Amino acid sequence: YDEGMGEVLKEQSIQFEEEAQSAQRASNYDEAVRLLQLAYNRQEQINESYALSTERDSTRLKQLGNTILLWKTQPMAEKADNLKNLALSQVESGEFELAKKNIDEAVVIQESLNQNFRGSRFATLSRLKDFEETAIEIEAAEDLAEVTGLMTRAKAAMSSGQESMALELIDQAILAQRRVLAKFPGGNKEQEIVMTELQVLRDTAASLDAFAKLVDLRNKTREALRNRDIAAFRTVVSEWLREDRSFSNTFRQSSKLKELDTDEVVFLHGIRDQIPALLEMTGNQLVPVPGFDGYMLFATEIPQGLYESVTGNNPSSQQNAATPVESVTWSEAVEFTRKLSWILARDVRIPNKPVYLAAVGGMQTSLTLSQCWSAQNSGRKVQATGSSRPNQHGFYDLLGNVGEWLAKDVSIDSGNVISIGGSARDSL
């Protein structure tokens, strides 16, 4: 009897389950839940009333119960999700009040799921937290939109030179951003970053006049150096250094800080007494490079005396102020040209291979020995700069004596640094 009743009830339960699945596929959740509950009831009756039936199945009963719970809660979860997405789209279109109403309703639905349907995969703390965080963001959305608009207007005012208006707009944006932050009791890193950006923007706007003055002082210093007006240079470089230090102390968050030429002014002010001699030493040694209009090359290899005066150190293994600097790395050579460019107030750099070859020109075999220091005539020792005969273009020791660093040139040497020209230890 138990076996027969179990078979009949199991058949009915399976029939109800199949009908429920069909209703669920059609999104008719109420009917699907009703039919699945009938399937559950039949399986429960077998389990409880017919102990000798082989159709008793506690696993199936649990599965049916879980599915009933899922289908009961799925429409609620979908409604909450739809409301949240609608609210977010309304924020995008500026409908802030409607967005707040819809997200609040979504939060209420999710709270009901968590309280009344524990066990459903839709009734989780993570879902509730997501809805609550979205509600906070939507609550702050109007203020955020105001902040964004004010920042845009402030940047436009800065670009047009209206510093006062920019500062006023930024101050309004900061107040609005503080309202935003107040709505995130647990803190919000993203909004804290926005506040930092606003503070940087405010310091930048406030620093524009001071920065313009620094640029003017820098240009006057460079002009004085180009004109070799030492009196003007001494006056303006000292003022430039004072204003640079004042700027750094006053506008600590200004984005203009990274545009300051602090290294340059500190260097120039530090060697201001040596500047006249350095200008004399370098300015008279520049020779035009044939085929490169406006490009001039130092007539000799860089003597140790000049290198040490500019950089403050001398890496040469055999130190002698008159002989060329050697044992210097490519990076050290680049740093030397950077500092020399500050002294001359002109672009100074290591020459690349085409410039070097143009300066060397066509070497005549009969003159080569007299134009370069090699193993044949130097005793394998480095000689003083400019002590050989110049070539036809007026350059000394581009071949022999010590090797020359060349600039990186991706198109020619795959971006590698190379040394060229040979040394006093090499044979012709």
mmCIF file of N, CA and C in Angstrom, residues 334-379:
data_model
loop_
_atom_site.group_PDB
_atom_site.id
_atom_site.type_symbol
_atom_site.label_atom_id
_atom_site.label_comp_id
_atom_site.label_asym_id
_atom_site.label_seq_id
_atom_site.Cartn_x
_atom_site.Cartn_y
_atom_site.Cartn_z
ATOM 1 N N VAL A 334 75.642 63.994 -19.960
ATOM 2 C CA VAL A 334 74.338 64.641 -20.178
ATOM 3 C C VAL A 334 74.071 65.676 -19.086
ATOM 4 N N GLU A 335 74.377 65.333 -17.841
ATOM 5 C CA GLU A 335 74.172 66.274 -16.736
ATOM 6 C C GLU A 335 75.040 67.517 -16.922
ATOM 7 N N PHE A 336 76.271 67.338 -17.419
ATOM 8 C CA PHE A 336 77.140 68.484 -17.697
ATOM 9 C C PHE A 336 76.492 69.409 -18.723
ATOM 10 N N THR A 337 75.954 68.841 -19.808
ATOM 11 C CA THR A 337 75.328 69.681 -20.842
ATOM 12 C C THR A 337 74.097 70.388 -20.296
ATOM 13 N N ARG A 338 73.371 69.726 -19.377
ATOM 14 C CA ARG A 338 72.185 70.365 -18.789
ATOM 15 C C ARG A 338 72.597 71.613 -18.013
ATOM 16 N N LYS A 339 73.638 71.505 -17.210
ATOM 17 C CA LYS A 339 74.074 72.644 -16.412
ATOM 18 C C LYS A 339 74.723 73.719 -17.277
ATOM 19 N N LEU A 340 75.436 73.302 -18.301
ATOM 20 C CA LEU A 340 76.038 74.278 -19.200
ATOM 21 C C LEU A 340 74.953 75.056 -19.942
ATOM 22 N N SER A 341 73.837 74.386 -20.234
ATOM 23 C CA SER A 341 72.733 75.082 -20.908
ATOM 24 C C SER A 341 72.164 76.183 -20.022
ATOM 25 N N TRP A 342 72.179 75.970 -18.706
ATOM 26 C CA TRP A 342 71.722 77.016 -17.785
ATOM 27 C C TRP A 342 72.679 78.203 -17.806
ATOM 28 N N ILE A 343 73.961 77.920 -17.862
ATOM 29 C CA ILE A 343 74.963 78.995 -17.854
ATOM 30 C C ILE A 343 74.880 79.822 -19.136
ATOM 31 N N LEU A 344 74.758 79.145 -20.275
ATOM 32 C CA LEU A 344 74.722 79.843 -21.559
ATOM 33 C C LEU A 344 73.326 80.339 -21.918
ATOM 34 N N ALA A 345 72.306 79.857 -21.166
ATOM 35 C CA ALA A 345 70.908 80.210 -21.455
ATOM 36 C C ALA A 345 70.540 79.818 -22.884
ATOM 37 N N ARG A 346 71.082 78.703 -23.315
ATOM 38 C CA ARG A 346 70.794 78.170 -24.647
ATOM 39 C C ARG A 346 70.707 76.642 -24.544
ATOM 40 N N ASP A 347 70.120 76.043 -25.558
ATOM 41 C CA ASP A 347 70.002 74.584 -25.575
ATOM 42 C C ASP A 347 71.376 73.975 -25.813
ATOM 43 N N VAL A 348 71.837 73.162 -24.869
ATOM 44 C CA VAL A 348 73.134 72.495 -24.986
ATOM 45 C C VAL A 348 72.915 70.998 -24.839
ATOM 46 N N ARG A 349 73.487 70.212 -25.730
ATOM 47 C CA ARG A 349 73.319 68.760 -25.647
ATOM 48 C C ARG A 349 74.501 68.057 -26.302
ATOM 49 N N ILE A 350 74.616 66.769 -26.022
ATOM 50 C CA ILE A 350 75.644 65.963 -26.676
ATOM 51 C C ILE A 350 75.298 65.845 -28.158
ATOM 52 N N PRO A 351 76.257 65.994 -29.045
ATOM 53 C CA PRO A 351 75.944 65.885 -30.479
ATOM 54 C C PRO A 351 75.596 64.457 -30.868
ATOM 55 N N ASN A 352 74.767 64.326 -31.910
ATOM 56 C CA ASN A 352 74.489 62.987 -32.422
ATOM 57 C C ASN A 352 75.495 62.656 -33.531
ATOM 58 N N LYS A 353 75.377 61.487 -34.107
ATOM 59 C CA LYS A 353 76.383 61.031 -35.070
ATOM 60 C C LYS A 353 76.455 61.920 -36.313
ATOM 61 N N PRO A 354 75.321 62.323 -36.924
ATOM 62 C CA PRO A 354 75.427 63.190 -38.118
ATOM 63 C C PRO A 354 76.167 64.497 -37.834
ATOM 64 N N VAL A 355 75.909 65.103 -36.683
ATOM 65 C CA VAL A 355 76.600 66.346 -36.336
ATOM 66 C C VAL A 355 78.090 66.082 -36.151
ATOM 67 N N TYR A 356 78.406 64.999 -35.450
ATOM 68 C CA TYR A 356 79.809 64.654 -35.212
ATOM 69 C C TYR A 356 80.544 64.439 -36.537
ATOM 70 N N LEU A 357 79.957 63.677 -37.451
ATOM 71 C CA LEU A 357 80.608 63.379 -38.726
ATOM 72 C C LEU A 357 80.773 64.639 -39.567
ATOM 73 N N ALA A 358 79.789 65.550 -39.499
ATOM 74 C CA ALA A 358 79.908 66.807 -40.236
ATOM 75 C C ALA A 358 81.057 67.645 -39.686
ATOM 76 N N ALA A 359 81.246 67.625 -38.371
ATOM 77 C CA ALA A 359 82.339 68.381 -37.754
ATOM 78 C C ALA A 359 83.691 67.772 -38.104
ATOM 79 N N VAL A 360 83.756 66.439 -38.145
ATOM 80 C CA VAL A 360 85.012 65.771 -38.505
ATOM 81 C C VAL A 360 85.394 66.098 -39.940
ATOM 82 N N GLY A 361 84.424 66.064 -40.861
ATOM 83 C CA GLY A 361 84.688 66.359 -42.262
ATOM 84 C C GLY A 361 85.510 65.261 -42.917
ATOM 85 N N GLY A 362 86.021 65.549 -44.122
ATOM 86 C CA GLY A 362 86.844 64.571 -44.837
ATOM 87 C C GLY A 362 88.293 64.681 -44.389
ATOM 88 N N MET A 363 88.776 63.673 -43.678
ATOM 89 C CA MET A 363 90.141 63.707 -43.166
ATOM 90 C C MET A 363 91.135 63.373 -44.278
ATOM 91 N N GLN A 364 92.177 64.219 -44.387
ATOM 92 C CA GLN A 364 93.238 63.949 -45.351
ATOM 93 C C GLN A 364 94.345 63.166 -44.659
ATOM 94 N N THR A 365 94.750 62.066 -45.279
ATOM 95 C CA THR A 365 95.736 61.177 -44.662
ATOM 96 C C THR A 365 97.009 61.925 -44.278
ATOM 97 N N SER A 366 97.433 62.853 -45.111
ATOM 98 C CA SER A 366 98.681 63.558 -44.838
ATOM 99 C C SER A 366 98.589 64.469 -43.623
ATOM 100 N N LEU A 367 97.363 64.861 -43.261
ATOM 101 C CA LEU A 367 97.180 65.778 -42.138
ATOM 102 C C LEU A 367 96.707 65.079 -40.873
ATOM 103 N N THR A 368 96.272 63.830 -40.996
ATOM 104 C CA THR A 368 95.630 63.144 -39.884
ATOM 105 C C THR A 368 96.532 63.083 -38.659
ATOM 106 N N LEU A 369 97.774 62.766 -38.837
ATOM 107 C CA LEU A 369 98.681 62.602 -37.698
ATOM 108 C C LEU A 369 98.832 63.901 -36.917
ATOM 109 N N SER A 370 98.803 65.014 -37.605
ATOM 110 C CA SER A 370 98.959 66.297 -36.909
ATOM 111 C C SER A 370 97.659 66.791 -36.293
ATOM 112 N N GLN A 371 96.534 66.163 -36.682
ATOM 113 C CA GLN A 371 95.229 66.622 -36.213
ATOM 114 C C GLN A 371 94.651 65.761 -35.092
ATOM 115 N N CYS A 372 95.323 64.711 -34.736
ATOM 116 C CA CYS A 372 94.787 63.883 -33.646
ATOM 117 C C CYS A 372 95.926 63.234 -32.867
ATOM 118 N N TRP A 373 95.668 63.041 -31.582
ATOM 119 C CA TRP A 373 96.635 62.377 -30.717
ATOM 120 C C TRP A 373 96.323 60.884 -30.692
ATOM 121 N N SER A 374 97.276 60.101 -31.241
ATOM 122 C CA SER A 374 97.093 58.651 -31.307
ATOM 123 C C SER A 374 98.305 57.973 -30.681
ATOM 124 N N ALA A 375 98.344 56.651 -30.771
ATOM 125 C CA ALA A 375 99.466 55.910 -30.197
ATOM 126 C C ALA A 375 100.783 56.274 -30.872
ATOM 127 N N GLN A 376 100.722 56.756 -32.140
ATOM 128 C CA GLN A 376 101.944 57.078 -32.877
ATOM 129 C C GLN A 376 102.617 58.362 -32.395
ATOM 130 N N ASN A 377 101.845 59.302 -31.832
ATOM 131 C CA ASN A 377 102.454 60.593 -31.511
ATOM 132 C C ASN A 377 102.180 61.103 -30.093
ATOM 133 N N SER A 378 101.442 60.350 -29.295
ATOM 134 C CA SER A 378 101.062 60.852 -27.961
ATOM 135 C C SER A 378 101.810 60.186 -26.822
ATOM 136 N N GLY A 379 102.599 59.150 -27.145
ATOM 137 C CA GLY A 379 103.197 58.374 -26.067
ATOM 138 C C GLY A 379 102.133 57.633 -25.266
#
